Coordinates of C-alpha atoms in Angstrom, one line a residue:
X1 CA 16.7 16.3 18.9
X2 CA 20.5 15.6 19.5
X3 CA 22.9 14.4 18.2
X4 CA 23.3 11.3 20.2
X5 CA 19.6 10.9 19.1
X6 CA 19.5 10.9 15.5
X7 CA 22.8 8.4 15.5
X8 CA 21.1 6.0 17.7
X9 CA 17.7 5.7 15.6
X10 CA 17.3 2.6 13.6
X11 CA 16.5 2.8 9.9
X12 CA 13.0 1.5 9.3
X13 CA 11.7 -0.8 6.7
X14 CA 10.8 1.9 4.3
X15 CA 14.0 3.3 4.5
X16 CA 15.5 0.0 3.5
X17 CA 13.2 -0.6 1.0
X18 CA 14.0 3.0 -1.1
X19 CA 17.6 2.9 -0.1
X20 CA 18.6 1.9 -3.6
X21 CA 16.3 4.5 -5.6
X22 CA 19.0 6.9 -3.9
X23 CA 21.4 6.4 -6.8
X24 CA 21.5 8.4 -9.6
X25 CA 20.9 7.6 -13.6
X26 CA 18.5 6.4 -15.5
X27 CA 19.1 2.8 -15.7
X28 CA 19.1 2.9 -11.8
X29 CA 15.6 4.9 -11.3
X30 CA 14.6 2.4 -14.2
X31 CA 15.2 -0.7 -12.1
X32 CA 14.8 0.8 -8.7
X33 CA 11.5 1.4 -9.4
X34 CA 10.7 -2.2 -10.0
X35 CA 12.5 -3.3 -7.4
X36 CA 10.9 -1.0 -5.2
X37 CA 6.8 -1.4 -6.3
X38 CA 7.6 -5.1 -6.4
X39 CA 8.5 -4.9 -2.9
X40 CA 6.1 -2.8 -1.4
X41 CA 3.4 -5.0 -3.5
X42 CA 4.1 -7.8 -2.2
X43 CA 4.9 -6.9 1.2
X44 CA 1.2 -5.3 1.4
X45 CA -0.7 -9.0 0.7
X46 CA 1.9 -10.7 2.7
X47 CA 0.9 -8.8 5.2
X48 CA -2.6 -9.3 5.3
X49 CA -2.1 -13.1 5.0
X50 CA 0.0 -12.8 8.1
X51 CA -2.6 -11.0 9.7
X52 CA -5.6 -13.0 8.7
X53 CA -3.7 -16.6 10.1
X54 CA -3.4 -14.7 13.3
X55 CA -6.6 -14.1 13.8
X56 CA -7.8 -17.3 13.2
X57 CA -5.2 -18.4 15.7
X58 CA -6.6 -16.2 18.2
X59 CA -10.1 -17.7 17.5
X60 CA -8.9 -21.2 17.4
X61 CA -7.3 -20.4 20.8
X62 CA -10.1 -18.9 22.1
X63 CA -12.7 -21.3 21.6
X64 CA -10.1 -24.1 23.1
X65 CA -9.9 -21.5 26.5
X66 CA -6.1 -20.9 25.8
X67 CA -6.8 -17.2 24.9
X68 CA -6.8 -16.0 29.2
X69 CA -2.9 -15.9 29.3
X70 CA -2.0 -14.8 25.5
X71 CA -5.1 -12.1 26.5
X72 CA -3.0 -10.5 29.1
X73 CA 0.4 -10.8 27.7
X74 CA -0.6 -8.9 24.6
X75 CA -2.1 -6.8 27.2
X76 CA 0.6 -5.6 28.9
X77 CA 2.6 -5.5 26.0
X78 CA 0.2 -3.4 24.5
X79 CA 0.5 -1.0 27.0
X80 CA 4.1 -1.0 27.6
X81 CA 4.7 0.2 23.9
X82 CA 1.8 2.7 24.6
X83 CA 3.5 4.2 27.2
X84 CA 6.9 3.7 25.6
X85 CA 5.5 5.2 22.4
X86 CA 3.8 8.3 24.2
X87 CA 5.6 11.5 22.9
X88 CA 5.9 14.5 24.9
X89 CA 5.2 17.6 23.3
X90 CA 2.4 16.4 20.5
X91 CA 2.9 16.2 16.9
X92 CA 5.6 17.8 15.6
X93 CA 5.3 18.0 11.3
X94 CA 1.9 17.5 9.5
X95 CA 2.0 17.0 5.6
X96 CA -0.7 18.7 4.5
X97 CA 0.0 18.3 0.5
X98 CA -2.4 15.7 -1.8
X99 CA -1.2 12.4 -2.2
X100 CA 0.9 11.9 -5.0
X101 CA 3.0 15.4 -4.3
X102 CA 6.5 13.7 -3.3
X103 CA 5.0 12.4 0.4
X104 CA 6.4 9.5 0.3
X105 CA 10.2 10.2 -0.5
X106 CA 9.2 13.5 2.2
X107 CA 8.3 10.6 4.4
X108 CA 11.5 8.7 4.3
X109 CA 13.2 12.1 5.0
X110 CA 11.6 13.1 8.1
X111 CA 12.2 9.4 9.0
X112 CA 16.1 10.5 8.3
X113 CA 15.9 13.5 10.1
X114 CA 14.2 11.3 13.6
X115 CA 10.8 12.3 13.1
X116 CA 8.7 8.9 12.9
X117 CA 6.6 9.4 10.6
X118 CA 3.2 7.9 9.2
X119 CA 2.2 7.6 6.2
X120 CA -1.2 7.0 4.6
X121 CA 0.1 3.6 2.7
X122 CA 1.5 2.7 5.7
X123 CA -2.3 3.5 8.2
X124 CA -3.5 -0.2 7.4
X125 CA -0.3 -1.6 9.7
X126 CA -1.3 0.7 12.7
X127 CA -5.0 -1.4 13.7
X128 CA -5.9 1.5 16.5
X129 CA -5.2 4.5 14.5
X130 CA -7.0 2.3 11.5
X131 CA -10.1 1.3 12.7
X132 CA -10.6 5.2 14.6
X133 CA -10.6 6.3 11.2
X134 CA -12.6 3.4 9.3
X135 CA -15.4 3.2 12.3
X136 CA -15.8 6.9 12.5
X137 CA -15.2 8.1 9.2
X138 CA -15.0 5.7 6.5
X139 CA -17.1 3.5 6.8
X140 CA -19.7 5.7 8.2
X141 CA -19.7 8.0 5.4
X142 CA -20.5 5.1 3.1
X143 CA -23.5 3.4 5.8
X144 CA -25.2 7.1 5.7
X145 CA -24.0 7.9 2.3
X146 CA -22.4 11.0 3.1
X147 CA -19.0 12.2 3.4
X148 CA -18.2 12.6 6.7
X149 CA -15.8 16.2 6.1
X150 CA -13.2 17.4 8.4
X151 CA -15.2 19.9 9.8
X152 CA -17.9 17.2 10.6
X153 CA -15.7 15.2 12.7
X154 CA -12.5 15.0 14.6
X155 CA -10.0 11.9 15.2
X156 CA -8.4 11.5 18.5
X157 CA -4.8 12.5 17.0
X158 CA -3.0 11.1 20.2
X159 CA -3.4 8.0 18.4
X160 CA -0.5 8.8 16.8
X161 CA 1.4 9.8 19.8
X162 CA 0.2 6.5 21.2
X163 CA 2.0 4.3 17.9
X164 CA 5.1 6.4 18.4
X165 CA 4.7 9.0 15.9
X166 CA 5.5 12.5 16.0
X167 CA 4.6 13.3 11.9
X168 CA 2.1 12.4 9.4
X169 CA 2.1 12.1 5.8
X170 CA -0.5 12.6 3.0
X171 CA -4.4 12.1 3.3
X172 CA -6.2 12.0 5.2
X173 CA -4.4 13.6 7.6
X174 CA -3.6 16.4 5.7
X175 CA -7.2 17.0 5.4
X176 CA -7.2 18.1 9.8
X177 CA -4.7 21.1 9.3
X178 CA -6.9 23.2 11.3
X179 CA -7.7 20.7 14.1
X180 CA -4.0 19.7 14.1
X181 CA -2.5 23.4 14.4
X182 CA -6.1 24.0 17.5
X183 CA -4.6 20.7 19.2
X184 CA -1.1 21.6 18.7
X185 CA -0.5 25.0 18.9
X186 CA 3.8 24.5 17.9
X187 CA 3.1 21.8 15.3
X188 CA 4.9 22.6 11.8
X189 CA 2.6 21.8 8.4
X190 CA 4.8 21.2 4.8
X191 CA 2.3 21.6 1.9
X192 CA 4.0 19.4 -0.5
X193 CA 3.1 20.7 -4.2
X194 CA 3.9 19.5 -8.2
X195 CA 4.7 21.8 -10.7
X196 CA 1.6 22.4 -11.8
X197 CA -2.0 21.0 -11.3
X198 CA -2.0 19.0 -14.5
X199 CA 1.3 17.1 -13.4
X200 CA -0.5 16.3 -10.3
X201 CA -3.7 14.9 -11.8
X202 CA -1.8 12.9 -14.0
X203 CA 0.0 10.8 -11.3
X204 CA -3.2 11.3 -9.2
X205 CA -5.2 9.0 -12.3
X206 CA -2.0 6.6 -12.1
X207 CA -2.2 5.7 -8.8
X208 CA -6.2 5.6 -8.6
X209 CA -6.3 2.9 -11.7
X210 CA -3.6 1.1 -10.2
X211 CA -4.9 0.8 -6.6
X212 CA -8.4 -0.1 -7.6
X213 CA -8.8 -3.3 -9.2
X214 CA -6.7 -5.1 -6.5
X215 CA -8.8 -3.8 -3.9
X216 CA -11.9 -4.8 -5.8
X217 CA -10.7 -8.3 -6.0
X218 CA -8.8 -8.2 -3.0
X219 CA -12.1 -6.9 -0.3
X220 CA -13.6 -10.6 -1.1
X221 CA -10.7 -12.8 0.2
X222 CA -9.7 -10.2 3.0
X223 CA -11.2 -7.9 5.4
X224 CA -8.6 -5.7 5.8
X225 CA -8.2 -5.2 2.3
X226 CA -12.0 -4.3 2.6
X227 CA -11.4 -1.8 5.8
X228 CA -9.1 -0.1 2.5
X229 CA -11.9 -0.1 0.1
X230 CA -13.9 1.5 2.6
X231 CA -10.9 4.0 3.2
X232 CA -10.6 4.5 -0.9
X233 CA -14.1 5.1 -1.3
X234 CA -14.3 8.2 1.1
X235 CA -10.8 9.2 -0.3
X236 CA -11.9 9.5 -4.3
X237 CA -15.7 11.1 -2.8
X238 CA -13.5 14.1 -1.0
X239 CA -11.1 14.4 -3.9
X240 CA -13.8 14.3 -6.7
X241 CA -15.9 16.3 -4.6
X242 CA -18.4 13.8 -5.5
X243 CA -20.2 11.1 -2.7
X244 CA -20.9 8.8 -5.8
X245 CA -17.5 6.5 -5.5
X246 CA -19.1 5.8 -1.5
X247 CA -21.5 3.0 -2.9
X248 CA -20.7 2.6 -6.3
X249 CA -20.4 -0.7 -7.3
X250 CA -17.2 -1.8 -9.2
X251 CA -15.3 -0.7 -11.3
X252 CA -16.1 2.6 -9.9
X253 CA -16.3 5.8 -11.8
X254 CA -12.8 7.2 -13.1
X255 CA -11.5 10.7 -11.9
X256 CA -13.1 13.4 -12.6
X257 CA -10.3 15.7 -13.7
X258 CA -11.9 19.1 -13.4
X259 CA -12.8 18.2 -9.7
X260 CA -10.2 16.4 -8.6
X261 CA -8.0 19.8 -10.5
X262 CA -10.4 22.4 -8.2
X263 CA -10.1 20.4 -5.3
X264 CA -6.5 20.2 -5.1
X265 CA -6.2 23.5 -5.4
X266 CA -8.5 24.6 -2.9
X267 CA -7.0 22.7 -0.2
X268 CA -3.5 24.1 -1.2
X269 CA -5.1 27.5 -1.1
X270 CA -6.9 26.8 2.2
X271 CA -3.6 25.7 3.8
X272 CA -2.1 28.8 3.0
X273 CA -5.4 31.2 4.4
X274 CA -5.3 28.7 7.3
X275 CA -1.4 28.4 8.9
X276 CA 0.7 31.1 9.9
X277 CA 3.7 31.2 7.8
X278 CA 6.4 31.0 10.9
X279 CA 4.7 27.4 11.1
X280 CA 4.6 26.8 7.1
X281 CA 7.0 25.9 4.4
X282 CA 4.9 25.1 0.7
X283 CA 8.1 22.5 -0.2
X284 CA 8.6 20.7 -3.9
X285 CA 10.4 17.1 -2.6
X286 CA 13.1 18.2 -5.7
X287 CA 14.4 21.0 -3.6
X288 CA 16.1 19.0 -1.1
X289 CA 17.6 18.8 2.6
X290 CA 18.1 22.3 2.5
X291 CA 14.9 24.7 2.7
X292 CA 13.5 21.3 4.9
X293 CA 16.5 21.5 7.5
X294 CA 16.0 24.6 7.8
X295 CA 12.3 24.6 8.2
X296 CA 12.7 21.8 11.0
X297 CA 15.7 23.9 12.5
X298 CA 17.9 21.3 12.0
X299 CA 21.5 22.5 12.6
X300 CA 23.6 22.7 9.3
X301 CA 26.4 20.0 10.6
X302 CA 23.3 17.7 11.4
X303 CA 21.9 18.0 7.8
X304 CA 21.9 15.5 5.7
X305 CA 22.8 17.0 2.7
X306 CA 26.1 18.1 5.0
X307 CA 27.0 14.6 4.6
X308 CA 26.6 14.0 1.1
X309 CA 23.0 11.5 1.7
X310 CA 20.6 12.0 -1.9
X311 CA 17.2 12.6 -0.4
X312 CA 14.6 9.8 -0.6
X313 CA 12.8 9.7 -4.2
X314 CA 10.3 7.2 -4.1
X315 CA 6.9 6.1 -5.4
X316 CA 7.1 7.2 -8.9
X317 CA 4.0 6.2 -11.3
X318 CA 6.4 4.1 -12.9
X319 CA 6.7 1.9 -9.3
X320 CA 3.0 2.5 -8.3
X321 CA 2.2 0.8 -11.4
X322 CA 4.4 -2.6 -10.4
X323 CA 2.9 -2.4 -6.8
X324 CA -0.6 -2.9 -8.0
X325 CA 1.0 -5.6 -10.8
X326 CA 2.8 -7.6 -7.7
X327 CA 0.2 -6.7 -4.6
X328 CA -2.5 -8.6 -7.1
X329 CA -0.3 -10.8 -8.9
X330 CA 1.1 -12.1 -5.9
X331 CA -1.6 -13.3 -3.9
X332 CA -2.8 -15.2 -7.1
X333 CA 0.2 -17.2 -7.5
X334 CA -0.1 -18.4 -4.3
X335 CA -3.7 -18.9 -4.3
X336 CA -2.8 -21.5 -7.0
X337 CA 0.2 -22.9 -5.6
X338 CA -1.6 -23.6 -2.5
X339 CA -4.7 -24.8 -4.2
X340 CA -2.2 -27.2 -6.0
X341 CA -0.2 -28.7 -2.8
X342 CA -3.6 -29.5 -1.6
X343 CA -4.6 -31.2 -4.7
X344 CA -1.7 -32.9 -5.0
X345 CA -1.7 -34.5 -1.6
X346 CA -5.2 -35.6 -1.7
X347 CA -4.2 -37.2 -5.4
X348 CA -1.5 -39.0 -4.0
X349 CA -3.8 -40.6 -1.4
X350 CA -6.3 -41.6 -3.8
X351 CA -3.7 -43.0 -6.8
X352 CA -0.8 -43.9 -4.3
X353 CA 1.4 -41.6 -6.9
X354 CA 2.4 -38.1 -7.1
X355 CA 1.1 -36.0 -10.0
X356 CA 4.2 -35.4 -11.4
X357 CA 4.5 -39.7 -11.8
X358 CA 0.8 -40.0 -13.1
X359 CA 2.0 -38.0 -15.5
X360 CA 5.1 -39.6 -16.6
X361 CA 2.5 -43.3 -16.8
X362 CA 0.0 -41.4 -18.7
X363 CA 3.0 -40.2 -20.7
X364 CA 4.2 -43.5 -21.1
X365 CA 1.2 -45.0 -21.9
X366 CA 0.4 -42.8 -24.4
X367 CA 3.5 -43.0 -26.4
X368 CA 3.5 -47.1 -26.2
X369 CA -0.1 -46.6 -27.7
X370 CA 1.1 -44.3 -30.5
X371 CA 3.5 -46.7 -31.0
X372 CA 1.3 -49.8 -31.3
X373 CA -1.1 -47.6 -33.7
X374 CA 1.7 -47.1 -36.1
X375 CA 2.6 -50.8 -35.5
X376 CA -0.3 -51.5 -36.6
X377 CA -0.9 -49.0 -39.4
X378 CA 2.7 -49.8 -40.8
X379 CA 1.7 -53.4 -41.3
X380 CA -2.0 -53.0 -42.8
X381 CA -0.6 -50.6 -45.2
X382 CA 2.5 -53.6 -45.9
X383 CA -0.5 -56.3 -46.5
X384 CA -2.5 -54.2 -48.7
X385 CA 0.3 -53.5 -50.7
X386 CA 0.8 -57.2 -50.4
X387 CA -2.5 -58.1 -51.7
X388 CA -2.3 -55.6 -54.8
X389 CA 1.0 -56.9 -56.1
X390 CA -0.6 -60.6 -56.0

């Protein structure tokens, strides 16, 4: 990739989103975290909203026979961005590491570095490549109540190619290294790895607690957010090594640390049996730009690093946590605030008054009645007194 390239490629949304976790100090991780699992949490409901008022658009539209001509303009829009998006050459990085082993912030880099890249928080957002996985896989596994392994079945990975993406990121496409490096012979894998197994199971749990209870409550208002349980289901049964978690019913079981411990490090070990090391680099995201520039043979003046740009960090525990606070908060606020617009228009209809002035009159009322009653308590209690001094 040139120069001329790299310059001309617009940041993306994640990028924007991270930029300020970039800066150093505590106090700035601290609130960048927030910032940054408050946005992402919100900006995953809003998201399904968005999508969920489309689609009864599209149904409104098609039962009134507008749908003909919006048909064939997404149509051929659809198919201009496929053959916009279609990448020559195939897939050029895979991330092959467990989730919660610095994808994310590796993520944002190869984004840096000009290789589009999709990541598994990011699959809902890409329908085609979504529903290849959910219809063959995930939800499969659960209807036979089996888990549907990598070596049982492989995805049409041109999807990616299709969506514009060259790189992948965490599970479960780290799970198809050996499919991947088949398909695409000159394809580079990045086994992203912790410090040790414990310090991965621990942010592992963190992110499994926090993901779960809003997709329990979520699944019964959406059904994309139910396409993810399906997704999390499969994801906790090849982690845990256990199809339990497929048709469980809620809360499910909690991780199984011995397991989820063994598993992990079975797949790391399997990576390493499995890819030639000319087309492997096992990579810790707190090393930086430089072993992953060089890795991607990216030229030293090219670099990021050369430039003086922190690399990404992003999706701490800390801002997991505040993205399953927000992503279920959120949509519960608004619930109620629309819940209350509504009741408060069909009150005003009824009474002729808005709630907010019902209020005030019953407010009114009932102080001019407390009033009266202490009138009218004042002046018994002055004619007894009255009648006991006669």
């Amino acid at each position: 990739m040139n120069d001329q390239q790299q310059q001309q490629r617009p940041k993306t949304k994640m990028s924007t989103i991270y930029l300020n976790q970039n800066a150093g100090g505590s106090w700035s991780e601290f609130f960048g975290d927030i910032y940054s699992g408050i946005a992402v949490g919100i900006g995953h409901p809003k998201w399904f909203v968005e999508k969920t008022i489309d689609q009864g658009v599209k149904a409104i539209t098609s039962l009134t026979g507008m749908a003909s001509s919006s048909t064939s303009a997404d149509s051929s829009s659809n198919n201009s961005s496929i053959d916009n998006g279609k990448l020559d050459g195939g897939l050029k990085v895979i991330g092959v590491g467990y989730g919660r082993t610095g994808t994310y912030s590796l993520a944002l880099a190869l984004d840096e570095l000009g290789f589009p890249t999709l990541h598994t928080q990011h699959l809902y957002e890409n329908q085609k490549i979504f529903t290849h996985f959910v219809d063959n896989i995930f939800y499969k596994s659960i209807q036979q109540d089996e888990v549907i392994t990598p070596d049982m079945y492989t995805p049409d990975f041109d999807l990616l190619l299709d969506g514009g993406f060259t790189a992948t990121m965490d599970l479960p496409f780290a799970l198809y290294y050996k499919q991947i490096h088949e398909i695409y012979p000159d394809c580079k894998f990045i086994l992203t790895v912790r410090e040790n197994s414990e310090v991965w199971f621990r942010s592992w749990d963190v992110l499994t607690k926090s993901i779960t209870q809003p997709a329990q409550y979520g699944s019964f208002f959406f059904t994309h957010v139910n396409r993810l349980n399906y997704y999390m289901r499969w994801l906790f049964s090849i982690v845990n090594s256990d199809k339990t978690y497929l048709n469980a019913p809620f809360p499910l079981p909690p991780q199984n640390k011995a397991r989820s411990i063994s598993s992990y490090e079975a797949h790391n070990q399997k990576v390493r049996n499995s890819i030639p090391s000319s087309h492997l680099l096992e990579y810790n995201v707190r090393e930086g730009w430089e072993p992953l520039c060089s890795f991607l043979e990216i030229p030293e003046a090219n670099c990021p690093s050369t430039h003086g740009i922190p690399f990404p960090k992003s999706n701490s525990a800390r801002a997991v946590t505040w993205q399953a606070y927000s992503s279920f908060i959120g949509p519960l606020v608004l619930t109620v605030f629309i819940l209350f617009s509504v009741f408060s228009l069909v009150f005003r209809k009824v009474t002729g008054m808005s709630v907010i002035s019902w209020c005030l009159f019953v407010k009114a009322k009932f102080m001019h009645w407390t009033n009266e009653s202490l009138k009218e308590r004042t002046k018994r209690n002055k004619n007894k007194m009255g009648m006991k001094m006669h």
